[in-house]
Coordinates of C-alpha atoms and ligand atoms in Angstrom, one line a residue:
X1 CA 3.6 37.7 -17.0
X2 CA 4.3 37.9 -20.7
X3 CA 7.4 37.5 -22.8
X4 CA 9.7 39.3 -23.0
X5 CA 9.2 40.8 -19.6
X6 CA 8.7 37.4 -18.0
X7 CA 11.2 34.6 -18.9
X8 CA 10.5 31.4 -17.0
X9 CA 13.9 30.0 -18.1
X10 CA 15.6 32.6 -15.8
X11 CA 14.9 30.5 -12.7
X12 CA 15.9 27.3 -14.3
X13 CA 19.4 28.5 -15.1
X14 CA 21.3 26.6 -12.4
X15 CA 20.8 23.7 -10.1
X16 CA 20.9 26.2 -7.2
X17 CA 17.9 28.1 -8.7
X18 CA 16.0 25.0 -9.6
X19 CA 16.4 23.7 -6.0
X20 CA 15.2 27.1 -4.7
X21 CA 12.0 27.1 -6.6
X22 CA 11.2 23.4 -6.4
X23 CA 7.7 22.8 -5.2
X24 CA 7.7 19.1 -4.4
X25 CA 10.5 17.4 -2.4
X26 CA 10.5 13.7 -2.2
X27 CA 11.7 12.5 1.2
X28 CA 12.6 9.1 2.6
X29 CA 10.0 9.8 5.3
X30 CA 7.3 9.6 2.6
X31 CA 8.0 6.0 1.8
X32 CA 6.4 2.8 3.1
X33 CA 7.9 -0.6 2.1
X34 CA 5.6 -3.6 1.4
X35 CA 7.0 -7.0 2.5
X36 CA 5.6 -10.6 1.9
X37 CA 5.9 -13.0 4.8
X38 CA 6.0 -16.8 4.3
X39 CA 6.4 -19.7 6.6
X40 CA 9.8 -21.4 7.0
X41 CA 13.3 -20.4 7.8
X42 CA 16.0 -18.8 5.6
X43 CA 13.6 -18.8 2.7
X44 CA 13.6 -16.2 -0.1
X45 CA 11.3 -17.1 -2.9
X46 CA 11.7 -14.7 -5.9
X47 CA 8.5 -13.1 -7.3
X48 CA 8.9 -13.3 -11.0
X49 CA 7.1 -10.1 -12.1
X50 CA 8.6 -8.1 -9.2
X51 CA 12.4 -8.2 -9.6
X52 CA 14.2 -7.5 -6.3
X53 CA 11.1 -8.7 -4.3
X54 CA 10.7 -12.0 -2.6
X55 CA 8.4 -14.0 -0.4
X56 CA 10.5 -13.8 2.8
X57 CA 10.5 -16.0 5.9
X58 CA 10.3 -14.1 9.1
X59 CA 14.1 -14.0 9.7
X60 CA 14.5 -12.3 6.3
X61 CA 11.5 -10.0 7.0
X62 CA 13.4 -8.8 10.1
X63 CA 16.6 -8.3 8.0
X64 CA 14.8 -6.2 5.4
X65 CA 13.0 -4.2 8.1
X66 CA 16.3 -3.4 9.7
X67 CA 17.6 -2.3 6.4
X68 CA 14.6 -0.1 5.8
X69 CA 14.9 1.5 9.2
X70 CA 18.6 2.2 8.8
X71 CA 17.9 3.9 5.4
X72 CA 15.4 6.2 7.1
X73 CA 12.2 4.5 5.8
X74 CA 9.7 5.0 8.6
X75 CA 7.4 2.1 8.0
X76 CA 6.8 -1.3 6.4
X77 CA 3.5 -2.9 5.5
X78 CA 3.3 -6.6 5.9
X79 CA 1.3 -9.1 3.8
X80 CA 1.0 -12.8 4.8
X81 CA 1.3 -15.9 2.6
X82 CA -0.2 -18.5 5.0
X83 CA 0.5 -22.2 5.2
X84 CA -3.2 -23.1 4.6
X85 CA -6.3 -21.6 3.2
X86 CA -9.9 -22.3 4.0
X87 CA -13.4 -21.0 3.5
X88 CA -13.2 -18.9 6.7
X89 CA -9.7 -17.5 6.3
X90 CA -8.7 -19.0 9.6
X91 CA -5.0 -18.2 9.3
X92 CA -5.8 -14.5 8.8
X93 CA -6.7 -14.1 12.5
X94 CA -4.7 -17.0 14.0
X95 CA -2.7 -15.9 17.0
X96 CA 0.3 -17.7 15.6
X97 CA -0.3 -16.8 11.9
X98 CA 2.6 -15.8 9.8
X99 CA 1.8 -12.0 9.8
X100 CA 1.2 -12.0 13.6
X101 CA 4.6 -13.7 14.2
X102 CA 6.3 -11.4 11.7
X103 CA 4.9 -8.3 13.4
X104 CA 6.2 -9.5 16.7
X105 CA 9.6 -10.3 15.4
X106 CA 10.0 -7.0 13.6
X107 CA 8.8 -5.0 16.6
X108 CA 11.3 -6.8 18.8
X109 CA 14.2 -6.3 16.5
X110 CA 13.4 -2.7 15.3
X111 CA 11.0 -1.2 17.8
X112 CA 11.1 2.3 16.2
X113 CA 10.1 1.1 12.8
X114 CA 6.3 1.5 12.3
X115 CA 4.8 -1.8 11.3
X116 CA 1.5 -1.6 9.3
X117 CA -0.5 -4.7 8.4
X118 CA -2.7 -5.3 5.4
X119 CA -6.0 -6.5 6.7
X120 CA -7.8 -8.7 4.1
X121 CA -8.9 -12.3 3.6
X122 CA -8.0 -13.0 0.0
X123 CA -4.6 -14.6 0.7
X124 CA -6.3 -16.8 3.4
X125 CA -9.5 -18.0 1.7
X126 CA -9.4 -21.1 -0.5
X127 CA -11.5 -19.1 -3.1
X128 CA -9.2 -16.1 -3.1
X129 CA -11.9 -13.5 -2.5
X130 CA -11.5 -10.6 0.0
X131 CA -14.6 -11.6 1.9
X132 CA -16.7 -14.6 2.9
X133 CA -18.5 -16.3 0.1
X134 CA -22.0 -17.7 -0.1
X135 CA -22.4 -19.5 -3.4
X136 CA -21.0 -17.1 -5.9
X137 CA -21.7 -14.0 -3.8
X138 CA -19.2 -12.2 -1.7
X139 CA -21.2 -11.6 1.5
X140 CA -20.4 -8.1 2.8
X141 CA -21.9 -8.2 6.3
X142 CA -20.7 -11.8 7.1
X143 CA -17.1 -10.7 6.3
X144 CA -17.0 -7.7 8.7
X145 CA -16.6 -9.8 11.8
X146 CA -13.6 -11.7 10.4
X147 CA -12.0 -8.6 9.1
X148 CA -12.2 -7.0 12.5
X149 CA -10.9 -10.1 14.2
X150 CA -8.0 -10.0 11.8
X151 CA -7.2 -6.4 12.5
X152 CA -7.4 -7.0 16.3
X153 CA -5.1 -10.0 16.1
X154 CA -2.6 -7.8 14.2
X155 CA -2.9 -5.1 16.8
X156 CA -2.4 -7.6 19.6
X157 CA 0.7 -8.9 17.9
X158 CA 2.1 -5.4 18.1
X159 CA 1.1 -3.8 14.8
X160 CA 1.3 0.0 14.9
X161 CA -1.4 0.6 12.3
X162 CA -3.9 -1.6 10.5
X163 CA -4.8 -1.2 6.8
X164 CA -8.0 -2.8 5.6
X165 CA -7.9 -3.5 1.8
X166 CA -10.9 -5.6 1.4
X167 CA -13.4 -3.0 0.2
X168 CA -16.4 -4.4 2.1
X169 CA -18.8 -1.6 3.1
X170 CA -18.7 -0.7 6.8
X171 CA -15.5 -2.4 7.7
X172 CA -13.8 0.7 9.1
X173 CA -16.6 1.2 11.7
X174 CA -16.4 -2.5 12.6
X175 CA -12.6 -2.5 13.0
X176 CA -12.7 0.8 15.0
X177 CA -15.3 -0.6 17.4
X178 CA -13.5 -3.9 17.9
X179 CA -10.1 -2.2 18.5
X180 CA -11.7 0.3 20.9
X181 CA -13.4 -2.4 22.9
X182 CA -10.1 -4.2 23.3
X183 CA -8.3 -1.1 24.7
X184 CA -6.6 -0.5 21.3
X185 CA -8.1 3.0 20.7
X186 CA -4.5 4.2 20.1
X187 CA -4.1 2.1 17.0
X188 CA -4.9 4.1 13.8
X189 CA -6.6 2.7 10.7
X190 CA -5.2 3.4 7.2
X191 CA -8.1 2.6 5.0
X192 CA -7.8 1.5 1.4
X193 CA -10.6 4.0 0.8
X194 CA -10.6 4.5 -3.0
X195 CA -9.4 1.1 -4.2
X196 CA -10.1 0.4 -7.8
X197 CA -10.6 -3.0 -9.5
X198 CA -7.3 -2.8 -11.4
X199 CA -5.3 -5.1 -13.7
X200 CA -2.2 -3.4 -12.1
X201 CA -2.5 -5.8 -9.2
X202 CA -1.4 -8.7 -11.4
X203 CA 2.1 -9.3 -10.0
X204 CA 0.9 -8.9 -6.4
X205 CA -1.5 -11.8 -6.7
X206 CA 1.4 -14.0 -7.6
X207 CA 3.4 -12.6 -4.7
X208 CA 0.5 -13.1 -2.2
X209 CA -1.0 -16.1 -3.9
X210 CA -4.3 -14.3 -3.7
X211 CA -5.9 -14.5 -7.1
X212 CA -9.7 -15.1 -7.0
X213 CA -10.5 -18.7 -8.0
X214 CA -13.8 -17.7 -9.6
X215 CA -15.1 -14.4 -11.0
X216 CA -13.3 -11.2 -10.3
X217 CA -13.4 -8.4 -7.7
X218 CA -15.7 -6.0 -9.6
X219 CA -18.6 -6.4 -7.1
X220 CA -16.5 -4.8 -4.3
X221 CA -13.5 -2.9 -5.8
X222 CA -14.3 0.4 -7.6
X223 CA -14.9 0.8 -11.3
X224 CA -11.8 2.6 -12.8
X225 CA -14.2 4.9 -14.7
X226 CA -15.5 6.5 -11.6
X227 CA -14.1 9.6 -9.8
X228 CA -17.1 11.1 -8.0
X229 CA -17.7 7.7 -6.3
X230 CA -14.1 7.9 -4.9
X231 CA -15.1 11.0 -3.0
X232 CA -18.1 9.2 -1.5
X233 CA -16.0 6.1 -0.6
X234 CA -13.4 8.3 1.1
X235 CA -16.0 10.5 2.9
X236 CA -17.6 7.4 4.2
X237 CA -14.3 6.0 5.6
X238 CA -13.6 9.4 7.2
X239 CA -17.0 9.3 8.9
X240 CA -16.3 5.7 10.1
X241 CA -13.1 6.7 11.8
X242 CA -10.2 6.2 9.3
X243 CA -7.0 8.0 10.3
X244 CA -5.3 7.9 6.9
X245 CA -7.2 7.4 3.5
X246 CA -5.6 5.6 0.6
X247 CA -6.0 5.9 -3.1
X248 CA -4.9 2.8 -5.1
X249 CA -3.4 2.3 -7.6
X250 CA -1.5 5.6 -8.0
X251 CA -0.3 6.3 -11.5
X252 CA -3.5 5.9 -13.5
X253 CA -5.3 7.7 -10.6
X254 CA -3.3 10.8 -10.0
X255 CA -6.5 12.9 -10.6
X256 CA -8.2 11.0 -7.8
X257 CA -5.3 11.5 -5.4
X258 CA -5.5 15.3 -6.1
X259 CA -9.3 15.4 -5.6
X260 CA -9.1 13.5 -2.3
X261 CA -6.2 15.7 -1.1
X262 CA -8.3 18.8 -1.8
X263 CA -11.6 17.5 -0.3
X264 CA -10.5 15.6 2.8
X265 CA -8.7 16.9 5.8
X266 CA -6.8 13.7 6.6
X267 CA -3.4 12.4 5.5
X268 CA -3.6 10.8 2.1
X269 CA -1.7 7.7 1.1
X270 CA -1.1 6.4 -2.4
X271 CA -0.2 2.8 -3.3
X272 CA 2.3 2.6 -6.2
X273 CA 1.2 -1.0 -6.9
X274 CA 2.9 -4.1 -8.2
X275 CA 2.0 -3.6 -11.8
X276 CA 3.4 -0.1 -11.8
X277 CA 6.6 -1.4 -10.4
X278 CA 6.7 -4.3 -12.9
X279 CA 6.3 -2.0 -15.9
X280 CA 9.2 0.2 -14.9
X281 CA 11.5 -2.7 -14.0
X282 CA 10.7 -4.5 -17.2
X283 CA 11.5 -1.5 -19.4
X284 CA 14.6 -0.7 -17.4
X285 CA 15.9 -4.3 -17.7
X286 CA 15.7 -4.0 -21.5
X287 CA 17.5 -0.7 -21.4
X288 CA 14.4 1.1 -22.8
X289 CA 14.2 3.5 -19.8
X290 CA 16.5 4.9 -17.2
X291 CA 15.1 3.0 -14.2
X292 CA 16.4 5.2 -11.5
X293 CA 15.3 8.4 -13.2
X294 CA 11.8 7.0 -13.9
X295 CA 11.5 5.8 -10.3
X296 CA 12.3 9.2 -8.8
X297 CA 10.1 11.0 -11.4
X298 CA 7.2 8.7 -10.7
X299 CA 7.4 9.0 -6.9
X300 CA 7.7 12.7 -7.2
X301 CA 4.7 12.9 -9.4
X302 CA 2.6 10.9 -6.9
X303 CA 3.7 13.2 -4.1
X304 CA 3.0 16.3 -6.3
X305 CA -0.5 14.9 -7.0
X306 CA -1.2 15.1 -3.2
X307 CA 0.0 12.0 -1.5
X308 CA 1.4 12.5 2.0
X309 CA 2.8 9.0 2.0
X310 CA 3.6 6.4 -0.7
X311 CA 3.5 2.7 -0.4
X312 CA 6.0 1.5 -2.9
X313 CA 8.2 -1.5 -3.9
X314 CA 10.8 1.1 -4.7
X315 CA 11.1 2.3 -1.1
X316 CA 14.6 0.9 -0.4
X317 CA 16.0 1.7 -3.8
X318 CA 14.6 5.3 -3.7
X319 CA 15.9 5.7 -0.1
X320 CA 19.4 4.7 -1.3
X321 CA 19.3 7.4 -4.0
X322 CA 17.7 10.1 -1.8
X323 CA 20.4 9.5 0.9
X324 CA 23.2 9.6 -1.6
Ligands
PBG401 C1 -5.4 -7.5 -1.0 C2 -4.5 -6.5 -1.7 C3 -4.2 -6.4 -3.0 C4 -3.2 -5.4 -3.1 C5 -3.0 -4.9 -1.8 N1 -3.8 -5.6 -0.9 C6 -4.6 -7.1 -4.2 C7 -6.0 -7.1 -4.6 O1 -6.9 -6.4 -4.1 O2 -6.3 -7.9 -5.5 C8 -2.5 -4.9 -4.3 C9 -1.1 -4.4 -4.1 C10 -0.3 -4.4 -5.3 O3 -0.7 -4.7 -6.5 O4 0.9 -4.0 -5.2 N2 -6.8 -7.1 -1.0
ZN402 ZN1 -8.1 -8.9 -0.6

């Protein structure tokens, strides 16, 4: 394969040739749309660092879900912004909590759209940590029961899949057991398996009102410097019964996505997180980048790295372009 016998440019000559040799095809079916549910009616509260995204009351969540489905997006993932927070994250597993009601409403309106729920406590605890707190410590084992209760309440409300994002050790086992005991063995678990402690979550914490009130998440989320550890984290969640394993964030962690894809025989999800969305939107607003082109290039790169599905705030915009 040496010049002048081999000329790579030959197969780049036309759009027809480029399409024929294209290795990665971004598809609408790859995309999962995150939505933020708040209490109230006919409420759309803009999220400053995420242009085009809002905290939505349930009626608007239903509208957006219908739009996603009609564009061919197969799934949404719901996050809740509850009316009150307390030490035990009571609203996270309340039968009439905002996520539980949102799930129900979406499944009634758009039964064929898959509804995934984020399972965590940080938006529901008054201290903003993903688990239960004793003093300044995030208590791993004391959190498991509440996380499993939360997952079960989502499943009972009609969620098609639950996605624990808390990063407590052992929570996949606990959730699997509780679901199975409640005759919910058909509900899969998408585990945020390799979730890094990342500054890229900044805009999300405004959207979900979930910033920690003391300290940070470094005692439970992964150190961005570690790759080998991601393999252990993911292997553990596979053993515990995860059905889909996620790497999060996506862009600064494409190497991790690839390694997990190569090592693990399960579907791999990647979360194109809020800060990644915000950076592109900010640059595009200033005319510094072509927003649409960067969006498609970025999502294609995440898929090329090995993601079978991509959670992304671009889902509807990308779907519009891909369907055009
Ligand atoms: C909650 C959760 C977070 C995200 C998803 N679930 C924030 C965090 O862990 O602090 C981040 C998503 C994003 O930034 O888009 N545990
Ligand atoms: Zn959390």
